[in-house]
Short mmCIF file of C-alpha atoms and ligand atoms in Angstrom, two decimals:
data_model
loop_
_atom_site.label_atom_id
_atom_site.label_comp_id
_atom_site.label_asym_id
_atom_site.label_seq_id
_atom_site.Cartn_x
_atom_site.Cartn_y
_atom_site.Cartn_z
CA MET A 265 -22.41 -23.07 0.99
CA THR A 266 -24.28 -20.93 2.83
CA SER A 267 -27.48 -19.30 2.28
CA ALA A 268 -28.15 -15.36 2.37
CA ILE A 269 -31.23 -13.18 1.64
CA ALA A 270 -30.14 -10.91 -0.69
CA TYR A 271 -31.83 -7.99 -2.79
CA ALA A 272 -31.07 -8.46 -6.73
CA LEU A 273 -31.74 -6.36 -10.08
CA HIS A 274 -32.37 -8.49 -13.12
CA GLN A 275 -32.70 -6.17 -15.67
CA ALA A 276 -31.12 -2.78 -16.12
CA SER A 277 -34.89 -1.12 -16.02
CA GLY A 278 -35.95 -3.56 -13.21
CA ARG A 279 -36.87 -3.13 -9.48
CA PHE A 280 -35.37 -4.94 -6.82
CA GLU A 281 -36.39 -7.87 -5.42
CA LYS A 282 -35.87 -9.92 -2.69
CA THR A 283 -34.23 -13.30 -3.34
CA THR A 284 -31.74 -15.69 -1.76
CA ILE A 285 -27.99 -16.40 -3.04
CA GLU A 286 -25.64 -19.23 -1.87
CA ARG A 287 -22.19 -17.85 -0.46
CA ARG A 288 -19.21 -20.22 -0.43
CA GLU A 289 -17.82 -22.43 1.89
CA LEU A 290 -15.33 -20.87 4.17
CA GLY A 291 -11.80 -21.73 2.87
CA PRO A 292 -8.35 -20.83 4.98
CA ASN A 293 -8.37 -17.51 4.45
CA ASP A 294 -11.86 -16.52 4.61
CA VAL A 295 -13.94 -14.38 7.02
CA ARG A 296 -17.78 -15.21 7.02
CA ILE A 297 -19.39 -11.39 7.98
CA ALA A 298 -22.91 -10.69 9.08
CA ILE A 299 -23.85 -7.87 7.46
CA ALA A 300 -25.34 -5.05 9.28
CA PHE A 301 -25.54 -1.62 6.93
CA ALA A 302 -24.38 -1.34 3.57
CA GLY A 303 -24.80 1.78 1.91
CA ILE A 304 -25.87 3.17 -1.60
CA CYS A 305 -22.98 4.41 -3.58
CA HIS A 306 -23.44 6.36 -7.21
CA SER A 307 -21.75 3.46 -8.62
CA ASP A 308 -23.79 1.06 -7.31
CA ILE A 309 -26.56 3.45 -9.78
CA HIS A 310 -23.87 3.52 -12.76
CA THR A 311 -23.28 0.14 -12.75
CA ALA A 312 -27.19 -1.52 -12.15
CA ARG A 313 -28.59 0.53 -14.90
CA GLU A 314 -25.43 0.00 -17.22
CA GLU A 315 -24.11 3.47 -17.79
CA TRP A 316 -20.81 1.77 -17.52
CA GLY A 317 -21.55 -1.47 -19.94
CA THR A 318 -22.78 -4.61 -19.96
CA VAL A 319 -24.00 -6.45 -16.02
CA ARG A 320 -24.04 -9.91 -15.22
CA TYR A 321 -27.49 -10.45 -13.89
CA PRO A 322 -28.86 -11.29 -11.79
CA LEU A 323 -26.79 -8.09 -9.83
CA VAL A 324 -26.29 -7.83 -5.59
CA PRO A 325 -24.67 -4.41 -5.69
CA GLY A 326 -23.54 -2.93 -2.43
CA HIS A 327 -19.40 -1.76 -1.91
CA GLU A 328 -20.06 -0.04 1.62
CA ILE A 329 -20.44 -3.06 3.87
CA ALA A 330 -20.31 -3.00 7.40
CA GLY A 331 -20.54 -5.93 9.54
CA VAL A 332 -19.19 -8.49 12.26
CA VAL A 333 -17.57 -11.82 11.71
CA GLU A 334 -19.56 -14.64 12.16
CA ALA A 335 -17.11 -16.94 11.14
CA ILE A 336 -13.51 -17.55 10.11
CA GLY A 337 -11.83 -20.17 8.11
CA ASP A 338 -8.49 -22.55 9.67
CA ALA A 339 -5.92 -20.28 8.74
CA VAL A 340 -7.35 -16.67 9.70
CA THR A 341 -4.87 -14.59 11.49
CA THR A 342 -6.43 -11.01 11.06
CA HIS A 343 -9.95 -11.30 12.59
CA ALA A 344 -12.27 -13.47 15.48
CA VAL A 345 -15.85 -14.03 15.42
CA GLY A 346 -17.14 -11.15 16.75
CA ASP A 347 -15.22 -8.29 15.46
CA ARG A 348 -16.23 -5.29 13.80
CA VAL A 349 -15.09 -5.57 10.08
CA GLY A 350 -15.88 -4.04 6.71
CA VAL A 351 -15.61 -4.51 3.18
CA GLY A 352 -15.06 -1.97 0.47
CA CYS A 353 -15.18 -2.52 -3.16
CA MET A 354 -12.57 -5.01 -3.69
CA VAL A 355 -13.26 -8.81 -2.56
CA ASN A 356 -9.33 -9.83 -4.34
CA SER A 357 -6.43 -8.94 -6.02
CA CYS A 358 -3.51 -11.28 -7.48
CA ARG A 359 -1.40 -10.20 -4.51
CA GLU A 360 1.65 -10.88 -6.25
CA CYS A 361 1.96 -7.88 -9.24
CA GLU A 362 4.16 -4.62 -8.03
CA ASN A 363 1.02 -2.49 -7.39
CA CYS A 364 -0.31 -5.39 -4.98
CA LEU A 365 3.41 -5.72 -3.28
CA ALA A 366 2.63 -1.59 -2.90
CA GLY A 367 -0.55 -1.89 -1.22
CA GLU A 368 -2.18 -0.26 -4.29
CA GLU A 369 -4.59 -3.69 -4.80
CA GLN A 370 -7.11 -1.30 -6.54
CA TYR A 371 -4.63 -1.28 -9.41
CA CYS A 372 -3.79 -4.62 -9.66
CA ALA A 373 -1.94 -5.69 -12.84
CA LYS A 374 -4.06 -8.13 -13.69
CA GLY A 375 -7.56 -5.98 -12.41
CA ASN A 376 -8.83 -6.41 -8.82
CA ILE A 377 -11.95 -8.46 -8.38
CA GLY A 378 -15.01 -6.45 -7.29
CA THR A 379 -17.15 -6.53 -5.02
CA TYR A 380 -20.11 -7.63 -7.18
CA ASN A 381 -20.17 -7.50 -10.62
CA ALA A 382 -17.23 -9.48 -10.82
CA VAL A 383 -15.87 -12.85 -11.79
CA ASP A 384 -13.66 -14.42 -8.51
CA LEU A 385 -11.03 -16.52 -8.72
CA ASP A 386 -13.04 -19.51 -8.24
CA GLY A 387 -14.83 -18.56 -11.68
CA THR A 388 -18.12 -17.60 -9.65
CA VAL A 389 -19.93 -13.95 -10.37
CA THR A 390 -19.02 -12.04 -7.17
CA MET A 391 -22.29 -10.51 -5.28
CA GLY A 392 -22.03 -7.65 -3.04
CA GLY A 393 -23.72 -6.25 0.35
CA TYR A 394 -27.38 -5.64 -0.58
CA SER A 395 -27.43 -8.69 1.45
CA THR A 396 -27.25 -10.50 5.14
CA SER A 397 -24.07 -12.06 5.02
CA VAL A 398 -20.69 -12.43 2.66
CA VAL A 399 -17.44 -14.54 2.30
CA VAL A 400 -14.12 -12.63 1.59
CA ASN A 401 -10.80 -13.30 1.94
CA GLU A 402 -9.33 -11.55 5.46
CA HIS A 403 -7.01 -9.38 3.25
CA PHE A 404 -9.81 -7.65 1.75
CA VAL A 405 -11.79 -7.48 5.38
CA LEU A 406 -10.74 -3.81 7.21
CA SER A 407 -11.47 -3.53 10.97
CA ILE A 408 -13.97 -0.84 12.42
CA PRO A 409 -12.49 0.82 15.90
CA GLU A 410 -15.17 0.37 18.56
CA GLY A 411 -15.15 4.21 18.33
CA ILE A 412 -16.72 4.22 15.46
CA ALA A 413 -21.01 3.25 14.88
CA LEU A 414 -21.49 0.43 12.11
CA ASP A 415 -24.30 2.76 10.19
CA VAL A 416 -21.80 5.40 9.75
CA ALA A 417 -19.20 3.39 9.37
CA ALA A 418 -20.57 1.40 6.15
CA PRO A 419 -19.67 4.65 3.93
CA LEU A 420 -16.50 4.75 4.20
CA LEU A 421 -15.61 2.01 2.51
CA CYS A 422 -16.10 3.35 -0.65
CA ALA A 423 -16.83 6.78 0.07
CA GLY A 424 -14.34 7.51 2.72
CA ILE A 425 -11.14 5.96 0.96
CA THR A 426 -12.33 7.59 -2.54
CA MET A 427 -11.73 10.83 -0.85
CA TYR A 428 -9.11 10.40 1.58
CA SER A 429 -6.71 8.80 -1.00
CA PRO A 430 -6.42 11.87 -3.18
CA LEU A 431 -6.58 14.64 -0.49
CA MET A 432 -3.74 12.07 1.25
CA ARG A 433 -1.78 12.28 -1.90
CA TRP A 434 -2.03 16.01 -3.18
CA GLY A 435 -0.72 17.42 0.65
CA THR A 436 -4.18 18.17 2.47
CA GLY A 437 -3.41 20.25 5.61
CA PRO A 438 -3.25 22.86 7.66
CA GLY A 439 -2.72 26.37 5.13
CA LYS A 440 -4.44 24.48 2.04
CA LYS A 441 -7.04 25.15 0.10
CA VAL A 442 -9.11 22.87 -0.67
CA ALA A 443 -12.66 22.61 -2.53
CA ILE A 444 -14.92 19.69 -3.17
CA LEU A 445 -16.87 20.11 -6.45
CA GLY A 446 -20.21 17.95 -6.07
CA LEU A 447 -21.78 17.56 -2.65
CA GLY A 448 -23.23 14.46 -2.21
CA GLY A 449 -22.21 11.23 -0.79
CA LEU A 450 -18.07 11.30 -2.17
CA GLY A 451 -18.43 15.27 -1.71
CA HIS A 452 -19.27 15.26 2.26
CA MET A 453 -17.20 12.90 2.97
CA GLY A 454 -14.80 14.49 1.03
CA VAL A 455 -15.52 18.11 3.35
CA LYS A 456 -15.38 15.96 6.72
CA LEU A 457 -12.13 14.61 5.99
CA ALA A 458 -10.44 17.65 4.40
CA ALA A 459 -11.48 19.96 7.36
CA ALA A 460 -10.07 16.90 9.68
CA MET A 461 -7.11 17.34 8.05
CA GLY A 462 -6.74 21.32 9.05
CA ALA A 463 -7.44 22.63 5.45
CA GLU A 464 -9.80 25.88 4.36
CA VAL A 465 -12.62 23.89 2.52
CA THR A 466 -14.74 25.34 0.10
CA ILE A 467 -17.49 23.39 -0.90
CA LEU A 468 -18.71 24.11 -5.35
CA SER A 469 -22.43 23.37 -5.30
CA ARG A 470 -24.86 23.70 -8.12
CA THR A 471 -27.55 25.69 -5.88
CA ALA A 472 -27.97 26.93 -2.75
CA ALA A 473 -30.28 23.94 -1.57
CA LYS A 474 -27.23 22.26 0.20
CA GLU A 475 -25.61 25.80 2.10
CA ALA A 476 -27.14 25.71 5.39
CA ASP A 477 -25.76 22.30 5.47
CA ALA A 478 -22.30 23.74 5.16
CA THR A 479 -20.69 24.07 8.67
CA ALA A 480 -22.66 21.27 10.02
CA LEU A 481 -20.37 19.33 7.62
CA GLY A 482 -17.17 21.28 8.72
CA ALA A 483 -16.74 23.75 6.06
CA HIS A 484 -15.67 26.99 5.74
CA HIS A 485 -16.85 28.42 2.44
CA PHE A 486 -19.85 27.65 0.41
CA VAL A 487 -19.43 28.40 -3.71
CA VAL A 488 -22.65 28.41 -5.98
CA THR A 489 -21.24 27.51 -9.39
CA GLU A 490 -21.97 30.08 -11.37
CA PRO A 491 -20.12 31.89 -13.31
CA SER A 492 -20.65 35.30 -11.71
CA GLN A 493 -19.22 33.57 -8.53
CA LEU A 494 -16.52 31.75 -10.03
CA ARG A 495 -14.41 34.74 -11.53
CA SER A 496 -13.21 36.13 -8.61
CA LEU A 497 -12.23 32.34 -7.41
CA ARG A 498 -9.64 32.13 -10.30
CA SER A 499 -5.96 30.95 -9.16
CA THR A 500 -7.49 30.34 -5.88
CA TYR A 501 -6.91 26.80 -4.90
CA ASP A 502 -4.17 23.97 -4.32
CA LEU A 503 -6.86 21.19 -4.15
CA ILE A 504 -10.10 20.78 -6.01
CA VAL A 505 -11.63 17.20 -5.92
CA ASN A 506 -14.13 16.77 -8.50
CA THR A 507 -17.08 13.87 -7.37
CA VAL A 508 -19.32 14.58 -10.12
CA SER A 509 -21.03 11.85 -11.44
CA ALA A 510 -22.10 13.98 -14.36
CA SER A 511 -19.67 15.59 -17.16
CA VAL A 512 -18.09 18.93 -16.08
CA ASN A 513 -16.33 21.90 -17.47
CA ALA A 514 -12.54 20.63 -16.84
CA GLU A 515 -11.26 24.20 -17.91
CA THR A 516 -13.73 26.11 -15.57
CA TYR A 517 -12.07 23.98 -12.81
CA LEU A 518 -8.86 24.38 -13.79
CA SER A 519 -9.12 28.24 -13.90
CA LEU A 520 -9.71 28.09 -10.05
CA LEU A 521 -5.95 26.59 -9.49
CA ARG A 522 -3.12 28.45 -7.44
CA PHE A 523 0.34 27.90 -9.03
CA ASN A 524 0.92 23.94 -8.92
CA GLY A 525 -2.69 23.12 -8.02
CA VAL A 526 -4.01 19.95 -8.45
CA LEU A 527 -8.14 18.95 -10.14
CA ALA A 528 -7.93 15.50 -8.86
CA ASN A 529 -11.00 13.73 -10.48
CA VAL A 530 -12.96 11.14 -8.44
CA GLY A 531 -16.49 11.46 -9.81
CA VAL A 532 -16.99 8.85 -13.20
CA SER A 533 -18.74 10.47 -15.79
CA PRO A 534 -19.81 8.56 -18.81
CA GLU A 535 -18.43 11.60 -20.99
CA PRO A 536 -14.99 12.74 -21.68
CA LEU A 537 -13.23 14.91 -19.65
CA SER A 538 -11.65 17.34 -21.91
CA THR A 539 -9.24 20.46 -21.40
CA ARG A 540 -7.52 22.51 -23.81
CA PHE A 541 -3.31 22.86 -23.54
CA SER A 542 -2.91 26.69 -21.98
CA PRO A 543 -5.67 25.74 -18.63
CA LEU A 544 -3.61 22.97 -17.75
CA ALA A 545 -0.25 24.46 -18.37
CA GLN A 546 -0.79 27.73 -16.76
CA ASN A 547 -0.02 27.83 -13.31
CA ASN A 548 2.05 24.55 -13.72
CA ARG A 549 -1.61 22.90 -12.97
CA VAL A 550 -2.14 19.11 -12.81
CA LEU A 551 -5.00 17.12 -13.93
CA ALA A 552 -5.23 13.77 -12.12
CA ALA A 553 -7.53 10.66 -11.37
CA SER A 554 -8.07 7.96 -8.97
CA GLY A 555 -9.86 4.83 -7.85
CA ILE A 556 -10.88 3.90 -4.69
CA GLY A 557 -7.64 3.42 -2.15
CA GLY A 558 -5.33 0.45 -0.78
CA ILE A 559 -6.51 -1.80 2.01
CA ARG A 560 -3.68 -0.60 3.73
CA GLU A 561 -4.59 3.30 3.10
CA THR A 562 -8.49 2.26 3.55
CA GLN A 563 -7.90 0.73 6.94
CA GLU A 564 -5.36 4.53 7.67
CA MET A 565 -8.30 6.00 6.56
CA ILE A 566 -11.07 4.04 9.06
CA ASN A 567 -8.50 4.44 11.89
CA PHE A 568 -8.14 7.85 11.40
CA CYS A 569 -12.30 8.67 10.97
CA ALA A 570 -12.18 7.07 14.55
CA ALA A 571 -9.54 9.15 16.18
CA HIS A 572 -11.58 12.45 14.63
CA GLY A 573 -14.87 11.35 15.64
CA VAL A 574 -15.99 11.54 11.67
CA GLY A 575 -18.69 9.57 10.08
CA SER A 576 -20.93 9.52 7.22
CA MET A 577 -24.31 11.98 7.73
CA ILE A 578 -26.66 9.18 6.88
CA GLU A 579 -30.65 7.89 5.90
CA THR A 580 -31.14 4.81 7.02
CA ILE A 581 -33.43 2.83 4.41
CA ALA A 582 -35.22 -0.46 4.81
CA ALA A 583 -34.63 -2.74 1.69
CA SER A 584 -38.06 -2.33 0.39
CA GLN A 585 -36.53 1.64 -0.40
CA ILE A 586 -33.98 1.19 -2.41
CA ASP A 587 -35.45 1.77 -5.55
CA GLU A 588 -37.09 4.89 -4.38
CA ALA A 589 -33.53 5.54 -3.16
CA TYR A 590 -31.44 5.12 -6.30
CA ASP A 591 -34.28 8.00 -8.11
CA ARG A 592 -33.32 10.49 -4.71
CA VAL A 593 -29.63 9.60 -5.76
CA VAL A 594 -30.03 10.42 -9.14
CA ALA A 595 -31.91 13.57 -8.18
CA SER A 596 -29.48 14.69 -5.81
CA ASP A 597 -31.85 14.30 -2.91
CA VAL A 598 -29.47 12.95 -0.56
CA ARG A 599 -28.36 13.89 3.00
CA TYR A 600 -25.67 12.71 2.08
CA ARG A 601 -26.01 8.73 1.54
CA PHE A 602 -28.39 6.02 2.21
CA VAL A 603 -27.75 3.07 4.02
CA ILE A 604 -29.49 -0.02 3.99
CA ASP A 605 -30.71 -1.86 7.46
CA ALA A 606 -29.62 -5.01 6.71
CA SER A 607 -32.25 -6.87 9.23
CA THR A 608 -34.68 -5.71 6.52
CA PHE A 609 -33.53 -7.41 3.84
P1 NAP B 706 -23.58 11.49 -5.09
O1 NAP B 706 -24.51 11.01 -4.28
O2 NAP B 706 -24.88 11.05 -6.39
O3 NAP B 706 -23.01 12.81 -5.57
C1 NAP B 706 -22.59 13.78 -6.96
C2 NAP B 706 -23.34 14.96 -6.59
O4 NAP B 706 -22.22 15.27 -8.06
C3 NAP B 706 -24.47 15.66 -6.20
O5 NAP B 706 -24.50 15.46 -5.28
C4 NAP B 706 -24.35 16.90 -7.37
O6 NAP B 706 -23.62 18.01 -6.34
C5 NAP B 706 -23.33 16.47 -8.35
N1 NAP B 706 -24.47 16.67 -9.57
C6 NAP B 706 -24.86 15.00 -9.69
N2 NAP B 706 -25.36 15.19 -10.96
C7 NAP B 706 -24.83 16.33 -11.92
C8 NAP B 706 -25.07 17.11 -12.79
N3 NAP B 706 -25.68 16.92 -13.52
N4 NAP B 706 -24.44 18.38 -13.12
C9 NAP B 706 -23.57 19.22 -12.26
N5 NAP B 706 -23.17 18.42 -10.69
C10 NAP B 706 -23.87 16.87 -10.77
O7 NAP B 706 -22.76 10.33 -6.06
P2 NAP B 706 -21.69 9.60 -5.39
O8 NAP B 706 -21.91 8.10 -4.57
O9 NAP B 706 -21.02 10.71 -4.11
O10 NAP B 706 -20.60 9.32 -6.13
C11 NAP B 706 -19.99 10.40 -7.36
C12 NAP B 706 -19.69 10.02 -8.53
O11 NAP B 706 -18.22 9.12 -8.05
C13 NAP B 706 -20.35 8.85 -9.40
O12 NAP B 706 -19.87 8.98 -10.40
C14 NAP B 706 -19.26 7.62 -8.59
O13 NAP B 706 -19.69 6.60 -9.88
C15 NAP B 706 -18.17 8.04 -8.67
N6 NAP B 706 -17.27 7.59 -7.80
C16 NAP B 706 -15.91 6.93 -8.33
C17 NAP B 706 -15.06 6.19 -7.16
C18 NAP B 706 -13.61 6.34 -7.56
O14 NAP B 706 -12.75 5.05 -7.13
N7 NAP B 706 -12.93 7.36 -8.52
C19 NAP B 706 -15.75 5.63 -6.06
C20 NAP B 706 -16.96 5.97 -5.72
C21 NAP B 706 -18.06 6.45 -6.70
P3 NAP B 706 -24.56 19.32 -6.08
O15 NAP B 706 -25.86 19.24 -5.92
O16 NAP B 706 -23.89 19.61 -4.97
O17 NAP B 706 -24.30 19.74 -7.21
ZN1 ZN B 707 -18.43 3.32 -4.33
ZN1 ZN B 708 -2.27 -7.38 -8.57
#
């Protein structure tokens, strides 16, 4: 076992506290990573505050991990000591089921094993990236090319892939009108990626507060989601990706889709998403949802980002600022991802 420093939460209403955790001995296929940066995803907050159900405290969140390999098991072939690497939302899966074999480990028939708050194959509870190091099976360790700095790469491991996957699946590219609903951590990656893919990109946001950032992120249009603004946009978009962390009116956004248009949901509201039949049937629309992406697609996304100069727009914080950062994310006061500097753990 190797000790690591971590920041843990002991109850939903508590504050993060510095603690020491044990990382397992390296198995033959394990990689130990010295963590450099860990992003704060809204899912960390949903989980920590038990908005998604019961948590196994102490909780060490963090599934946007970037760092450097410091040791490898005897049989590791895909990573070497000194490599720049990342870990996202999963650290294991059965690797045998139809979905795993298809490279879609996030949909493992037995359930993927999350980077934190999950029971690993050895029976231990997984602890995430708010820590100085982590041990992960090599299959779930991604390579980060030299062209992209580790701090702006960290959020790609969740926010990046969560947006890349539906954008690719639903045909984002030149000639396509794509709207991103909600401009936060996921949303800003969606804008950057869709623009890099060549689409005409619109940001749909609750207020005009973030309008000045739209151009810097690569958006072509910015629309405030008020009825007066949306009325003229009926039947406009080929794809809307909903990243909002609270409930939205699905029918409002379905009505903005043109023929064969898709409303792809990645934001996870605790409330149900509902629609009557007609707004969906009109224009042959599709209502879809997805969770992160498989390991192969995640590597493809990181390579795409390195090739196109796409990184996250970040605010780097120290470990002592995690509680404050959580409150700011909930208040939508983040431009656009908090990343914790692991040297401050
Ligand atoms: P975030 O940074 O907080 O961004 C969410 C954005 O949604 C906000 O910036 C805001 O945009 C909008 N919003 C927030 N509260 C709202 C409300 N009450 N009404 C309307 N709009 C609201 O969060 P994130 O890290 O991007 O995560 C977004 C959601 O995706 C979370 O629910 C998270 O758990 C989920 N998620 C899902 C996956 C997946 O695999 N499907 C992966 C990662 C995260 P504006 O200010 O522009 O309106
Ligand atoms: Zn996440
Ligand atoms: Zn599986």
